[in-house]
Amino acid sequence: AVRQNGNALRWLPPELRADHEVVLEAVRQNGFALRYAEAALHADREVVLEAMRQNGWALETAADRLRADREVALEAVRQSGSALEFAASEVQGDWDVVLEAVRQESWALTYAAASLREHPLLKPARARANPFAVEGTAALVCSVSEMYSVQDGIRFRATVGMGGAEHEGTLPRHATLACLGSHLRKTKPGKLFYIHMVPPGRERPVNPLEVNRSLLEFVQ
């Protein structure tokens, strides 16, 4: 029954509401079904993560230690930005979590720690314009193999996606990482998405906080 209607968990006997597999099936169908599970499963990380992937608002019923879990909170705000309201205070002060929340729902910023509410990069328009994905999230990988100065600007060569097409172009000398990231993002038209961009000479992708760094810093 819970595979068709997760909320059917509500009417099952206690022993089934305490059954890990039954509850897992329920929250996969409806994250809010977590509220009908026995209390011990509100602290089960696997169950809670599945609930967040279906409905971020279910974070309200998770155990306190999981409301303080960064990965759990990230899953929740990716589904419902304003689920940030139910995250632990230390998570409300996590820049990446708040960025993901604001990208989903502008008003989620009201639930961020006071120290982050006025951060310029977390203003909704700028948060969505920032082309870079938060570390650890699934996103298109763009590898920049070359970046060098030419007379009219900065020349680059990049591969968009694993085994994807190679793109070349020139950007002005005052261009930032944001300019290059936005350019590469536009090579894949469609719904707004974020990318992991790896500049030359680096193994790790650009962090969204680095968005305003000059491309000149990466010229070879």
Coordinates of C-alpha atoms in Angstrom, one line a residue:
A1 CA 0.0 0.0 0.0
V2 CA 2.8 2.5 0.9
R3 CA 4.2 2.2 -2.6
Q4 CA 1.1 3.8 -4.1
N5 CA 0.4 6.1 -1.1
G6 CA 3.2 6.8 1.4
N7 CA 0.7 8.4 3.8
A8 CA -0.9 5.0 4.1
L9 CA 1.9 4.4 6.7
R10 CA -0.3 6.3 9.1
W11 CA -2.8 3.5 9.4
L12 CA -0.4 0.6 9.6
P13 CA 0.2 -1.1 13.0
P14 CA 3.2 0.1 15.1
E15 CA 5.4 -2.9 14.1
L16 CA 5.2 -1.9 10.4
R17 CA 5.7 1.8 11.2
A18 CA 8.9 0.7 12.8
D19 CA 9.9 -1.5 9.9
H20 CA 12.9 0.0 8.1
E21 CA 12.0 -1.3 4.6
V22 CA 8.3 -0.4 4.9
V23 CA 9.1 3.1 6.0
L24 CA 11.8 3.5 3.3
E25 CA 9.2 2.6 0.6
A26 CA 6.7 5.1 2.1
V27 CA 9.1 8.0 2.1
R28 CA 10.2 7.3 -1.4
Q29 CA 6.6 7.8 -2.5
N30 CA 5.9 10.7 -0.1
G31 CA 8.6 12.3 2.0
F32 CA 6.0 13.6 4.5
A33 CA 5.2 10.0 5.4
L34 CA 8.3 10.3 7.7
R35 CA 6.0 11.9 10.3
Y36 CA 4.1 8.6 10.7
A37 CA 7.2 6.4 11.2
E38 CA 8.1 5.3 14.7
A39 CA 10.5 7.8 16.4
A40 CA 13.6 5.7 16.0
L41 CA 13.4 6.0 12.2
H42 CA 13.3 9.8 12.4
A43 CA 17.0 9.3 13.3
D44 CA 17.8 6.8 10.5
R45 CA 20.0 8.6 8.0
E46 CA 19.1 6.4 5.1
V47 CA 15.4 6.9 5.6
V48 CA 15.7 10.6 6.2
L49 CA 17.8 11.1 3.1
E50 CA 15.2 9.4 1.0
A51 CA 12.5 11.5 2.5
M52 CA 14.4 14.7 1.7
R53 CA 14.9 13.7 -1.9
Q54 CA 11.1 13.4 -2.2
N55 CA 10.1 16.4 -0.1
G56 CA 12.5 18.8 1.6
W57 CA 9.8 20.0 4.0
A58 CA 10.0 16.6 5.8
L59 CA 13.2 17.9 7.4
E60 CA 10.9 19.3 10.1
T61 CA 10.3 15.8 11.4
A62 CA 13.8 14.5 11.2
A63 CA 15.8 13.9 14.4
D64 CA 17.8 16.9 15.7
R65 CA 21.2 15.3 14.8
L66 CA 20.1 14.9 11.2
R67 CA 18.8 18.4 11.0
A68 CA 22.4 19.3 11.7
D69 CA 23.7 17.0 9.0
R70 CA 25.0 19.0 6.0
E71 CA 24.2 16.4 3.4
V72 CA 20.7 15.9 4.7
A73 CA 20.1 19.7 4.7
L74 CA 21.5 20.0 1.1
E75 CA 19.1 17.3 -0.1
A76 CA 16.2 19.1 1.7
V77 CA 16.9 22.6 0.3
R78 CA 17.4 21.3 -3.2
Q79 CA 13.8 20.1 -3.1
S80 CA 12.4 23.0 -1.1
G81 CA 14.6 26.0 -0.4
S82 CA 12.5 27.2 2.5
A83 CA 13.1 23.9 4.3
L84 CA 16.2 25.8 5.5
E85 CA 13.9 27.0 8.3
F86 CA 14.0 23.5 9.9
A87 CA 17.8 23.0 9.6
A88 CA 20.0 23.3 12.7
S89 CA 21.5 26.8 13.3
E90 CA 25.0 25.7 12.3
V91 CA 23.6 24.5 9.0
Q92 CA 21.7 27.8 8.5
G93 CA 25.2 29.4 8.6
D94 CA 26.7 27.1 6.0
W95 CA 27.3 29.2 2.8
D96 CA 26.8 26.3 0.4
V97 CA 23.6 25.1 2.0
V98 CA 22.2 28.7 1.9
L99 CA 23.2 29.2 -1.7
E100 CA 21.3 26.0 -2.7
A101 CA 18.3 27.1 -0.7
V102 CA 18.2 30.6 -2.3
R103 CA 18.6 29.2 -5.8
Q104 CA 15.4 27.2 -5.1
E105 CA 13.3 29.8 -3.3
S106 CA 14.3 33.5 -2.9
W107 CA 12.7 33.9 0.5
A108 CA 14.8 31.0 1.9
L109 CA 17.4 33.7 2.7
T110 CA 15.2 34.8 5.6
Y111 CA 16.1 31.6 7.4
A112 CA 19.8 31.9 6.9
A113 CA 22.1 32.9 9.8
A114 CA 22.2 36.7 10.3
S115 CA 25.9 36.7 9.2
L116 CA 24.9 35.5 5.7
R117 CA 21.7 37.4 5.0
E118 CA 23.5 40.4 3.6
H119 CA 26.2 38.5 1.7
P120 CA 26.2 40.0 -1.8
L121 CA 26.6 36.6 -3.5
L122 CA 23.5 35.2 -1.7
K123 CA 21.1 37.8 -3.1
P124 CA 18.7 35.7 -5.1
A125 CA 19.5 37.2 -8.5
R126 CA 23.2 36.8 -8.0
A127 CA 22.9 33.3 -6.5
R128 CA 21.1 32.1 -9.7
A129 CA 23.4 34.0 -12.0
N130 CA 26.4 32.3 -10.4
P131 CA 27.2 29.5 -12.8
F132 CA 29.0 27.2 -10.4
A133 CA 27.7 24.2 -8.6
V134 CA 28.2 23.5 -4.9
E135 CA 30.9 20.9 -4.2
G136 CA 29.6 17.4 -4.0
T137 CA 26.5 18.0 -6.1
A138 CA 25.8 16.3 -9.5
A139 CA 26.6 18.8 -12.3
L140 CA 28.0 19.0 -15.8
V141 CA 31.8 19.1 -15.7
C142 CA 33.6 21.6 -17.8
S143 CA 37.4 21.2 -18.1
V144 CA 39.4 24.2 -19.2
S145 CA 42.6 22.9 -20.8
E146 CA 44.1 26.2 -22.0
M147 CA 43.9 29.8 -21.1
Y148 CA 46.3 32.4 -22.4
S149 CA 46.6 36.1 -23.3
V150 CA 46.2 37.3 -26.8
Q151 CA 46.1 40.9 -28.1
D152 CA 42.4 41.3 -27.8
G153 CA 41.8 39.4 -24.6
I154 CA 42.1 36.0 -23.0
R155 CA 41.8 32.9 -25.2
F156 CA 40.5 29.6 -23.8
R157 CA 39.8 26.0 -24.8
A158 CA 37.4 23.9 -22.8
T159 CA 35.6 20.6 -23.0
V160 CA 31.9 20.7 -21.9
G161 CA 30.8 17.4 -20.3
M162 CA 32.7 14.1 -20.0
G163 CA 33.9 13.3 -23.5
G164 CA 31.9 16.3 -24.8
A165 CA 32.5 18.8 -27.5
E166 CA 35.5 21.2 -27.3
H167 CA 34.8 24.9 -27.3
E168 CA 37.2 27.8 -28.0
G169 CA 36.7 31.5 -27.6
T170 CA 38.1 34.8 -26.5
L171 CA 36.9 36.9 -23.5
P172 CA 37.9 40.4 -22.5
R173 CA 41.0 40.9 -20.3
H174 CA 38.8 42.1 -17.5
A175 CA 36.7 38.9 -17.6
T176 CA 36.1 36.8 -14.4
L177 CA 35.5 33.1 -13.7
A178 CA 31.8 34.0 -13.8
C179 CA 32.1 35.2 -17.4
L180 CA 33.8 32.0 -18.5
G181 CA 31.4 29.8 -16.5
S182 CA 28.4 31.6 -17.9
H183 CA 29.7 31.3 -21.5
L184 CA 30.2 27.5 -21.1
R185 CA 26.8 27.1 -19.5
K186 CA 25.2 28.6 -22.5
T187 CA 26.7 26.0 -24.8
K188 CA 24.0 23.6 -23.4
P189 CA 20.7 25.4 -23.9
G190 CA 17.7 24.5 -21.9
K191 CA 16.7 24.7 -18.2
L192 CA 19.0 26.7 -15.9
F193 CA 21.7 24.5 -14.5
Y194 CA 25.0 24.8 -12.7
I195 CA 28.5 23.5 -13.7
H196 CA 31.7 22.2 -12.1
M197 CA 34.4 24.1 -14.0
V198 CA 38.0 23.0 -13.6
P199 CA 40.5 25.8 -14.6
P200 CA 43.9 24.9 -16.0
G201 CA 46.5 24.0 -13.4
R202 CA 43.8 22.8 -10.9
E203 CA 42.3 19.5 -9.9
R204 CA 39.3 20.8 -8.1
P205 CA 36.4 22.7 -9.6
V206 CA 35.8 26.4 -8.9
N207 CA 33.9 27.1 -5.7
P208 CA 30.9 29.4 -6.1
L209 CA 32.6 31.9 -3.8
E210 CA 35.4 32.3 -6.3
V211 CA 33.0 33.6 -9.0
N212 CA 34.6 37.1 -9.1
R213 CA 38.2 36.1 -9.5
S214 CA 39.9 37.4 -12.6
L215 CA 40.8 35.0 -15.4
L216 CA 44.2 36.6 -15.5
E217 CA 45.0 34.7 -12.4
F218 CA 44.7 31.5 -14.4
V219 CA 46.5 32.5 -17.6
Q220 CA 49.3 30.0 -18.4

